mmCIF file of C-alpha atoms in Angstrom:
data_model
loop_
_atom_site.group_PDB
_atom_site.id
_atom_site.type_symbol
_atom_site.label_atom_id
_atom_site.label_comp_id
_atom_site.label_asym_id
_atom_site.label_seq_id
_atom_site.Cartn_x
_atom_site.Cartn_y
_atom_site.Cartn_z
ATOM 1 C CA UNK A 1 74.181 92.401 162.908
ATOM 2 C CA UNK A 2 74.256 91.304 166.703
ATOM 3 C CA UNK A 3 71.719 88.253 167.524
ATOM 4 C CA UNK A 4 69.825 88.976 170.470
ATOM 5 C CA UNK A 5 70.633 85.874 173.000
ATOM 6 C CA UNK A 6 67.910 83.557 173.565
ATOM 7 C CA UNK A 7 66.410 82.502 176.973
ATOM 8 C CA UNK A 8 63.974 79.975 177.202
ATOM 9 C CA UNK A 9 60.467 80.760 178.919
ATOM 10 C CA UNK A 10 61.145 78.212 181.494
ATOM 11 C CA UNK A 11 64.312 80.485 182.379
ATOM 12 C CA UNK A 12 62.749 83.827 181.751
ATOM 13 C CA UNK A 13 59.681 83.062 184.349
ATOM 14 C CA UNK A 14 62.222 81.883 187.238
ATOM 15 C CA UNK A 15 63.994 84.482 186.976
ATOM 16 C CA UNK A 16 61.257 87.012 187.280
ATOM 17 C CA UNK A 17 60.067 85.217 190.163
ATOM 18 C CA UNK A 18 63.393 84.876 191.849
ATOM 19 C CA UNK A 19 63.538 88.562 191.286
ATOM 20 C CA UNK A 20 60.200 89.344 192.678
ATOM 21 C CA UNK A 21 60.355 87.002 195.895
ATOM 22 C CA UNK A 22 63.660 88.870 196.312
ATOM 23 C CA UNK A 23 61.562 91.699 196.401
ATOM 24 C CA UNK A 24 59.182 91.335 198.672
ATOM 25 C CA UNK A 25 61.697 89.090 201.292
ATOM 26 C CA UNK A 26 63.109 92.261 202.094
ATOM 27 C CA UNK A 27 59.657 93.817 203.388
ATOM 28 C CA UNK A 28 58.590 93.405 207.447
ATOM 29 C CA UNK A 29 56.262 90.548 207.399
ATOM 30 C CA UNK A 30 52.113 91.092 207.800
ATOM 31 C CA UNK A 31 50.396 88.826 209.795
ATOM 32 C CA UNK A 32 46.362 87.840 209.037
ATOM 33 C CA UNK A 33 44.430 86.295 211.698
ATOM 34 C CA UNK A 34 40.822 85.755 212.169
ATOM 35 C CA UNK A 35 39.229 86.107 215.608
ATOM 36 C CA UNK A 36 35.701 85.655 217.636
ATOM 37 C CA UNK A 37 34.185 88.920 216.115
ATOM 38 C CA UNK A 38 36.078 89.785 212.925
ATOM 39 C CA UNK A 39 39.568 89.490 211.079
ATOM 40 C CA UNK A 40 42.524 91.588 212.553
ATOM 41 C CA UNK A 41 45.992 92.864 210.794
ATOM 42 C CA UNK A 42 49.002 93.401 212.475
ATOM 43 C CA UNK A 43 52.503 94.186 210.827
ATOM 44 C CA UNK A 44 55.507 96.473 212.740
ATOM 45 C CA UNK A 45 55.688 99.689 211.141
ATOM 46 C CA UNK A 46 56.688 102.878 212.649
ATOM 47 C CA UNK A 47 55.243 105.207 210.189
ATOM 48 C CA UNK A 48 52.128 106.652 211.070
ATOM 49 C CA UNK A 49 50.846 108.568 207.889
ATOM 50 C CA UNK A 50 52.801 105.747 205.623
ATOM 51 C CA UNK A 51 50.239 102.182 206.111
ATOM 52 C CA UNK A 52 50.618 98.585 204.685
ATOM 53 C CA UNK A 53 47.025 97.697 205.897
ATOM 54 C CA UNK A 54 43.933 99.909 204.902
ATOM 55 C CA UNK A 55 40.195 100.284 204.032
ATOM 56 C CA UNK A 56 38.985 99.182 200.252
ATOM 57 C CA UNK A 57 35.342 98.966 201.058
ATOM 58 C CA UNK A 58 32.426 98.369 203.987
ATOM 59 C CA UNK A 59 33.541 94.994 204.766
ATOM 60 C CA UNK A 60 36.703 94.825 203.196
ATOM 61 C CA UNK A 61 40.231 95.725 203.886
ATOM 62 C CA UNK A 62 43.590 95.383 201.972
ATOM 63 C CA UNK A 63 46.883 94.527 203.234
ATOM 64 C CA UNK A 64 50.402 94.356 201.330
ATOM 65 C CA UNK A 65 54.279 93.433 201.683
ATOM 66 C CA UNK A 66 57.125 94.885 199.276
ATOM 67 C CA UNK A 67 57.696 97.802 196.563
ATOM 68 C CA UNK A 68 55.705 100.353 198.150
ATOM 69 C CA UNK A 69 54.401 102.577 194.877
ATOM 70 C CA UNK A 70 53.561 98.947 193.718
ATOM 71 C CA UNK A 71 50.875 98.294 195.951
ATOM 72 C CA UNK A 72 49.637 101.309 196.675
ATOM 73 C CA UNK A 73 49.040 102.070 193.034
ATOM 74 C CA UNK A 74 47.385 98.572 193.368
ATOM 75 C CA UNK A 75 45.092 99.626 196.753
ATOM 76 C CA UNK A 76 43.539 103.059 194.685
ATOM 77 C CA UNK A 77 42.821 100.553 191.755
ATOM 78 C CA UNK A 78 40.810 98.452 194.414
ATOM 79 C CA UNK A 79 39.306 101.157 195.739
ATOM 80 C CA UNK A 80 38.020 102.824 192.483
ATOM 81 C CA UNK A 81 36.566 99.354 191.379
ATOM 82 C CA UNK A 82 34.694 98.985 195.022
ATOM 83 C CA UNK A 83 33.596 102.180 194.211
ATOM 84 C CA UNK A 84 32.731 101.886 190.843
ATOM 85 C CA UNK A 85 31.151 98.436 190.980
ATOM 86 C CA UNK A 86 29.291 99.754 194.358
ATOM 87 C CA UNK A 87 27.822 102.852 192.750
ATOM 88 C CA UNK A 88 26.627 100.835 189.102
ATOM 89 C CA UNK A 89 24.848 98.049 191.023
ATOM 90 C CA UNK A 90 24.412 97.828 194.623
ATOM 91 C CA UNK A 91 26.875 97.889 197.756
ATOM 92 C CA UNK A 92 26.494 93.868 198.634
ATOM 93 C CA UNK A 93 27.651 93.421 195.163
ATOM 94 C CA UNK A 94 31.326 94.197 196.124
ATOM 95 C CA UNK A 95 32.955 91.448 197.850
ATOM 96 C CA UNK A 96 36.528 90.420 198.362
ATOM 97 C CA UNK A 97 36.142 87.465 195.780
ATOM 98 C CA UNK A 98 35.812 89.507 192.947
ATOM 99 C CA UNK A 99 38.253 91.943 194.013
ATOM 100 C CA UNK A 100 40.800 89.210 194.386
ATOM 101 C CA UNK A 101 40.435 88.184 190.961
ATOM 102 C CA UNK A 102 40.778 91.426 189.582
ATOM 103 C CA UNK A 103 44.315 91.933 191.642
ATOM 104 C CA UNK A 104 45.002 88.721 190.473
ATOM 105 C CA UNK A 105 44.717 89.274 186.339
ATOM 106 C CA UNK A 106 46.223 92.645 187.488
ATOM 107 C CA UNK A 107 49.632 90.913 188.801
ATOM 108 C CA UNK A 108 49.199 88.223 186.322
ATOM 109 C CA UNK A 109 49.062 90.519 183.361
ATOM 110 C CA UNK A 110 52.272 91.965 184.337
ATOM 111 C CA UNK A 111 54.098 88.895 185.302
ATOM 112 C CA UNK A 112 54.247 87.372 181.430
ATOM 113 C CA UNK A 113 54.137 90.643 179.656
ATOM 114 C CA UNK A 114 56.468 93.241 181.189
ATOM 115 C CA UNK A 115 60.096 93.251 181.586
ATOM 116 C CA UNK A 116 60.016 93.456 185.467
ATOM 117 C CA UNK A 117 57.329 91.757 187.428
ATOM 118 C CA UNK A 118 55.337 93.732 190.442
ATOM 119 C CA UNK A 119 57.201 92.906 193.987
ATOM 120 C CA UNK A 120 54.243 92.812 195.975
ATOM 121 C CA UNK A 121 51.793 90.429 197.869
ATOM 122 C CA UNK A 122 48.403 90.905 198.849
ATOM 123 C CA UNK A 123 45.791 90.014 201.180
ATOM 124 C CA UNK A 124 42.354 91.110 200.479
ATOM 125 C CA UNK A 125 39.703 90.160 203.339
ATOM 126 C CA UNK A 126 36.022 90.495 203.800
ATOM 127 C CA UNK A 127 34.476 90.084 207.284
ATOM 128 C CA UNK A 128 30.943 88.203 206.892
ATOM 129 C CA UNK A 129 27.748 88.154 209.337
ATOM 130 C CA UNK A 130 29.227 85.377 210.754
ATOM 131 C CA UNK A 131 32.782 83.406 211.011
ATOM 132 C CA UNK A 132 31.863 80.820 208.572
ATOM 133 C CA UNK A 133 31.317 83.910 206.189
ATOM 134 C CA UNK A 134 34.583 85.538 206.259
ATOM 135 C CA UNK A 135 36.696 85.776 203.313
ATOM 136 C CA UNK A 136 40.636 85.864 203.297
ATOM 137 C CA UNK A 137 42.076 85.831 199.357
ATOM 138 C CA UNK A 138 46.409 85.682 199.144
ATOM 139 C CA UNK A 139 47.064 87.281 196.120
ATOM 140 C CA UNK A 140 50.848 86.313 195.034
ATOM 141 C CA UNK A 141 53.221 88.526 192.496
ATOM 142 C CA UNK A 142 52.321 85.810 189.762
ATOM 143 C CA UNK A 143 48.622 86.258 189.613
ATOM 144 C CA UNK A 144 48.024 83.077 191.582
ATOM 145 C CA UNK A 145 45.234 83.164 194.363
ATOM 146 C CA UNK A 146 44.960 80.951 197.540
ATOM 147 C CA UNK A 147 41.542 80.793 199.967
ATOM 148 C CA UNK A 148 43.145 81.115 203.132
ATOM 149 C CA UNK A 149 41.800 79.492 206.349
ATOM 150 C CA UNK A 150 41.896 81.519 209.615
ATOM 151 C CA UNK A 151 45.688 82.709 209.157
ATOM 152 C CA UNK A 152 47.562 84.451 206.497
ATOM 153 C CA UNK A 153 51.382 85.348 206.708
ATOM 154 C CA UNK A 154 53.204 87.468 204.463
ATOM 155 C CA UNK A 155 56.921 89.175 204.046
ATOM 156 C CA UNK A 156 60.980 88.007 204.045
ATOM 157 C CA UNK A 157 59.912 85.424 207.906
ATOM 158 C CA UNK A 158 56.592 84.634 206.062
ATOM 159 C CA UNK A 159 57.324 80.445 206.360
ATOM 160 C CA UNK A 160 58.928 80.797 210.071
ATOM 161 C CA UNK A 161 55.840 82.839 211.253
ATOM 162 C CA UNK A 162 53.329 80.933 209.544
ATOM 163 C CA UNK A 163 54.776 77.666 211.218
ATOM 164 C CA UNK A 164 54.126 79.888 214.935
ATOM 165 C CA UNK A 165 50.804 81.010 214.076
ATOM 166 C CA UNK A 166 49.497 77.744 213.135
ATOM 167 C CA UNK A 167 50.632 76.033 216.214
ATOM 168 C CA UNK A 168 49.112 78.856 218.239
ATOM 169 C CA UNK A 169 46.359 79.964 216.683
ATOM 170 C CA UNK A 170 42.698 78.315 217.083
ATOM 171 C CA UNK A 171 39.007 79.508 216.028
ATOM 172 C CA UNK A 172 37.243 81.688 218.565
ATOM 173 C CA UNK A 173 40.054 83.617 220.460
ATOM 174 C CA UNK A 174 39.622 86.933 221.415
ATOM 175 C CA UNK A 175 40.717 90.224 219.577
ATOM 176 C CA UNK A 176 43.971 90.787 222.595
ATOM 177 C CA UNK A 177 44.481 87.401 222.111
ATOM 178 C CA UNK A 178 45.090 86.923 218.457
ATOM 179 C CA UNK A 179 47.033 90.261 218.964
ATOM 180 C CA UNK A 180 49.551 89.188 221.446
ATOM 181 C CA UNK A 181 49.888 86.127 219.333
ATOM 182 C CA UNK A 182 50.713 88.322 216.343
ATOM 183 C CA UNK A 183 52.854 90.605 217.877
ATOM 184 C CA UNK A 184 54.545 87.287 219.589
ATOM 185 C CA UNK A 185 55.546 86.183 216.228
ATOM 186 C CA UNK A 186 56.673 89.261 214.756
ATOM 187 C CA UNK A 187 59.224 89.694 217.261
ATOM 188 C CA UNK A 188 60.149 86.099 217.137
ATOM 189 C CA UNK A 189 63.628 85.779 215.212
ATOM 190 C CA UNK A 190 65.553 83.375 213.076
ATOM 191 C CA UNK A 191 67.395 80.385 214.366
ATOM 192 C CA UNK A 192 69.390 81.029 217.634
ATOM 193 C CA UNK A 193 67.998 85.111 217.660
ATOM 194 C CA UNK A 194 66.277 86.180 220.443
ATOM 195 C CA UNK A 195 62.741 87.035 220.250
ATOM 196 C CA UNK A 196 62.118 90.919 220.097
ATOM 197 C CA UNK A 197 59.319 92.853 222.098
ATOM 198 C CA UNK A 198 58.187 95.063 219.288
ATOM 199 C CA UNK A 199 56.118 98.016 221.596
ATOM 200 C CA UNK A 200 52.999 99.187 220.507
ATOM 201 C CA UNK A 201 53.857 102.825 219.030
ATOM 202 C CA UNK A 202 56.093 100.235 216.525
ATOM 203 C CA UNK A 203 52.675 98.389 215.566
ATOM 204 C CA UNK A 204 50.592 99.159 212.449
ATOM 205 C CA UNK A 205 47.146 97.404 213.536
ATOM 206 C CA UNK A 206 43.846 97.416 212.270
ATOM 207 C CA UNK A 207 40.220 95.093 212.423
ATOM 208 C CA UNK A 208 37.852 94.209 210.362
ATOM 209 C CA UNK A 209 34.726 94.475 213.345
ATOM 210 C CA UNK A 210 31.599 92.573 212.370
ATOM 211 C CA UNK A 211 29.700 93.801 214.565
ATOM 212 C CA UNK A 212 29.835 97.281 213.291
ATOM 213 C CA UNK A 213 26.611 98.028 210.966
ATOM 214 C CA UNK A 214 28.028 99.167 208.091
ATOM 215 C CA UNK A 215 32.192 100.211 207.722
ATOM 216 C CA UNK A 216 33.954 97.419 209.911
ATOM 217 C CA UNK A 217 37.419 98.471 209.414
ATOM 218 C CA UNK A 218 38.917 100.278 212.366
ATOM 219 C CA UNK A 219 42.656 101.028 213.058
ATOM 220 C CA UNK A 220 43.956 100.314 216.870
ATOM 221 C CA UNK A 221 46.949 102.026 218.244
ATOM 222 C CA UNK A 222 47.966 104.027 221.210
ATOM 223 C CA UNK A 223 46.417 103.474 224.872
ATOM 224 C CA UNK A 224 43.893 101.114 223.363
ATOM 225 C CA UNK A 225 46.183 98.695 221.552
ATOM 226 C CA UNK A 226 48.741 98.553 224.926
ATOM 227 C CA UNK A 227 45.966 97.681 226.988
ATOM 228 C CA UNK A 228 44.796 94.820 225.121
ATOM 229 C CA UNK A 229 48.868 93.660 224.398
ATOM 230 C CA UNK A 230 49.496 93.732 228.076
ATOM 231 C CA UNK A 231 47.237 91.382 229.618
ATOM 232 C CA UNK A 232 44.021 90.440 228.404
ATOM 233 C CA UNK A 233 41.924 91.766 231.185
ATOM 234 C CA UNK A 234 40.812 95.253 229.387
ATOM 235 C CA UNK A 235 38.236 95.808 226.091
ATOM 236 C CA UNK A 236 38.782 92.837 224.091
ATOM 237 C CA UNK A 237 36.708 94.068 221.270
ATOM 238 C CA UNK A 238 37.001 96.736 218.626
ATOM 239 C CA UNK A 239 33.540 98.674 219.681
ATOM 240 C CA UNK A 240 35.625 98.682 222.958
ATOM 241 C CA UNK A 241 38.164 100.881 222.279
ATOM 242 C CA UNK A 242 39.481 103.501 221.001
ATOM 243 C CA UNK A 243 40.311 103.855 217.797
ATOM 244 C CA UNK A 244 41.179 105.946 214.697
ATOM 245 C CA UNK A 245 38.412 106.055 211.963
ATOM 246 C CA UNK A 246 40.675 107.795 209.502
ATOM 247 C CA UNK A 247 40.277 106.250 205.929
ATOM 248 C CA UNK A 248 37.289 105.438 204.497
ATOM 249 C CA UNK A 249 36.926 103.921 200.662
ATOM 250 C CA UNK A 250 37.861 106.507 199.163
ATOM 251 C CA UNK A 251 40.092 108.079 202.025
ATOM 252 C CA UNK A 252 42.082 105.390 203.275
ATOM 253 C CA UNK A 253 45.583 106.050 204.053
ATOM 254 C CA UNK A 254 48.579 104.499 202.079
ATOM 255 C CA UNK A 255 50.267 101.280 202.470
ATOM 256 C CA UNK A 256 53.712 101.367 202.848
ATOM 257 C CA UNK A 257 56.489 98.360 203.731
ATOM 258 C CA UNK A 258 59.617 99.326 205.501
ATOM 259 C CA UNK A 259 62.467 97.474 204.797
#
């Protein structure tokens, strides 16, 4: 009779995370930032029907890096629980905090337990009344949360972007300016490549808007996003534009990382 070969759990959890930040490395990073009036998304994806960033709720959106059928099986879970906890008690019950820990027992569940851990990453935001208000939750393959502050970067560039962003980034900019920051450090590559200019039909982009009433997720693209990645001096606000409404809570479009 054949002994089965022993690894110790020290072993067995690095390995599963080795093999899940392999994972998601490979995706095209997603970049978090807040801004004057909300919290916008950007990430380079060419897809249109295919998304990485979408809707869960009102005042809460979703974002994701790595095995696509991971996280999207992930996003309809969120959804159904905004909807479900939304419809059994009230709408300002669901909030990104509890959502977050939900995704989190989700991933951690299936980090110790299954053979192959989930190669994904999540963001899960919530804009508030007012800046002080807004909520941006990292939720990592392992079940571990972080509170993030302002900027969240995820994907294979997530350190070399982050270390960008934070340089750059301050409270209070503009909507085209935190965009032309983000799409900045998309393009920018590794040591000694040249920065890209990723164009705006390349650009998966969406806002959480709080000063919409009720649904303050909007997704930006065509005319409007080039205008307000060229210069600065068009709408620098999401009411300002136009925009595509498609995907609601429980008709949001699917996230999707390529490559």
């Amino acid at each position: 009779m054949n002994m089965p070969f022993y690894v110790s759990p020290e072993q067995l959890m690095k390995d599963r995370a080795d093999f899940a930040r392999k994972g998601i490395a490979r995706g095209r990073s997603v970049v978090v930032l807040a801004y004057e009036d909300g919290i916008a998304f950007a990430t380079e994806n060419p897809s249109r029907a295919l998304h990485k960033i979408s809707e869960i709720y009102d005042r809460i959106a979703f974002a994701a890096v790595g095995k696509y059928n991971e996280f999207e099986n992930l996003r309809v879970a969120g959804v159904r629980y905004a909807d479900l906890r939304g419809y059994s008690y009230d709408r300002t019950d669901v909030n990104a905090r509890g959502l977050a820990n939900a995704y989190a027992q989700t991933l951690g569940t299936v980090f110790t337990t299954e053979s192959k851990p989930l190669e994904v990453e999540l963001v899960v935001a919530e804009v508030g009344r007012t800046s002080a208000q807004d909520q941006l939750y990292r939720i990592s393959y392992d079940g571990s949360v972080a509170d993030e502050q302002g900027v969240v970067v995820m994907g294979g560039q997530a350190d070399q972007l982050g270390r960008v962003l934070q340089d750059a980034w301050q409270p209070g900019l503009g909507l085209a300016e935190v965009l032309r920051l983000a799409v900045r450090a998309l393009g920018a590559g590794g040591d000694g490549e040249e920065v890209r200019t990723i164009p705006a039909a390349q650009l998966e982009v969406a806002v959480l808007d709080r000063n919409r009433p009720r649904r303050a997720f909007r997704r930006i693209s065509g005319t409007a996003l080039e205008d307000l990645l060229a210069d600065g001096d068009g709408p620098t606000t999401a009411a300002d534009v136009a925009t595509d409404d498609a995907g609601g809570a429980t008709g949001a479009g699917p996230a999707t990382d390529e490559g």
